[in-house]
Amino acid sequence: MTIAILAALALLTAALLRRQFVRGTLPWDMGSTLILVVGWSAQVPALFTRLTTEVRYQRNLWGELTEVSARPPEAAILASNAIILFVALILLWRGIRQPALRTISAFGVAAMLTLVVAMSIEPAGWVNFATGQPAVLLVLLAAATFAAPSRRGAISGGAVFTLSFAFVGGILAAIRPDQAFVECSAKCSVFGEIYTGAATHGNTVGLIAAAGLPFVWLAFTGRARLWMVLYVALNLLASGSRTALTAAAVTAVVLIITQPAVEGDGARGRNLPVLTLGALAAITVALILPFAVTEDRFATGRGYLWRLALAQFEETPFVGAGLTTWNRFYQAGEFGAAAAYSTHNQWVEMLLLGGVVACLIFLLGFLSMLVIGDRARKFLVLPLLLSVCILGVAERPLSIGVVNSMTWVLVALVVASSSSTRVSASAVKHPLVVHAKSSRSTVGTAIGAS
């Protein structure tokens, strides 16, 4: 029954999304395409590997049964990086050739500097420009920072990736249910199973849905918004991710209170201090909590992970221990595969990899989104930032070391916080056709869903 519901809702959502494109209510440009490409290029290699290899499970530090993901083939990783580089370089070339299309994002500059600090400790990040993901991420951030066409395009790109990810998961559940669900252990979902969809873990489904929720809210209006938000919420409930559910619930309440709605290349709304204070409160909690926790079993084992990371930070406080530090801990057997991807706190990870220098730079980047720009820009950016800040308390939504399943959020935040004042193309009916626009020199593309 659950499989039939997910598949049916996926098809209905795809049809509604296509209608929005046809009606011209989803502006699309090269920035939108960049976000969509980054999201899927990071996801496809892992999904392909999962579908073509035997599924293995193990108990993690917290007693949860989790899938142990096999590493994708090098060829798949290389192809993924090449695609991302190709699109990013096109954007950068347009910015070089057409000065009127150049933009700048203070947060983007901060993210690039943070990455450079961490890379300076790990020269291996520079060795192979094609397969060295830190270098790929640096080029990607440069494109988003200096050459993204419009802020509104970032909203469309993030919303479409979130919904397309949920759609593929629903179809996969119908075709290969053994690959889309895992039995419950220490946690469970409302469906009696953990839904992994198009990801390798239920937490990934939850994180993408929670981070994507404000994009979906802003991208649609009226009944279309209600349907899309409820569809994302269903994926959240099925994922069993408690952190994602908490972040999404708080974000949804704040969205209802503030009522942000896209207007031009910004947004309008009410009660802006609620958004600002909510993001500040989440950042503060995320910064303080790991230092205050003394019990290893806190938050299903996160206390232990934080203690381990902070112990290393005390040895390398200024510029951190480098991008591969957490992986070295994993290789040494300090924790299982389920915790290998991050320290499970945004700011602990920054301190570990790049020390106080990188953490302060990244924090200033976050604060820039809170103070730079007019109300229209803040009502567009802060809903996106709020969800990330809440997730950052018990997860690491934004990676500065690799291109992963959440990098699209980092790119979208950079684009949405840019100084661009151009408005994306309202709509076109042919897939990915580029059109010249008005005296604003706006360039856009649109995807025609099939």
GROMACS .gro file of N, CA, C and O in nm, residues 35 44-45 52 192 236 273 279 287 381 418 420:
model
   48
   35ILE      N    1   2.221   2.425  -1.031
   35ILE     CA    2   2.178   2.363  -0.906
   35ILE      C    3   2.122   2.223  -0.930
   35ILE      O    4   2.153   2.128  -0.858
   44VAL      N    5   2.365   1.056  -0.863
   44VAL     CA    6   2.356   0.944  -0.956
   44VAL      C    7   2.462   0.836  -0.935
   44VAL      O    8   2.429   0.717  -0.937
   45PRO      N    9   2.591   0.870  -0.915
   45PRO     CA   10   2.690   0.762  -0.895
   45PRO      C   11   2.657   0.671  -0.777
   45PRO      O   12   2.667   0.549  -0.788
   52THR      N   13   2.331  -0.167  -0.849
   52THR     CA   14   2.408  -0.270  -0.920
   52THR      C   15   2.497  -0.354  -0.828
   52THR      O   16   2.569  -0.441  -0.875
  192GLY      N   17   0.628   0.220   0.925
  192GLY     CA   18   0.677   0.094   0.978
  192GLY      C   19   0.805   0.046   0.913
  192GLY      O   20   0.855  -0.063   0.944
  236LEU      N   21   0.951   1.329   0.416
  236LEU     CA   22   1.014   1.349   0.546
  236LEU      C   23   0.966   1.247   0.649
  236LEU      O   24   1.045   1.184   0.720
  273PRO      N   25   1.193   3.991   1.169
  273PRO     CA   26   1.274   3.955   1.285
  273PRO      C   27   1.259   3.808   1.328
  273PRO      O   28   1.351   3.751   1.385
  279ALA      N   29   1.722   3.208   1.280
  279ALA     CA   30   1.851   3.164   1.228
  279ALA      C   31   1.962   3.187   1.330
  279ALA      O   32   2.047   3.100   1.351
  287LEU      N   33   2.658   2.613   1.789
  287LEU     CA   34   2.794   2.646   1.830
  287LEU      C   35   2.822   2.604   1.974
  287LEU      O   36   2.933   2.558   2.007
  381VAL      N   37   1.632   3.485   0.112
  381VAL     CA   38   1.746   3.406   0.158
  381VAL      C   39   1.722   3.343   0.294
  381VAL      O   40   1.757   3.226   0.317
  418SER      N   41   2.332   3.647  -0.372
  418SER     CA   42   2.416   3.730  -0.459
  418SER      C   43   2.359   3.870  -0.473
  418SER      O   44   2.244   3.898  -0.438
  420SER      N   45   2.293   4.007  -0.752
  420SER     CA   46   2.223   4.017  -0.879
  420SER      C   47   2.086   4.079  -0.860
  420SER      O   48   2.015   4.051  -0.765
   0.00000   0.00000   0.00000
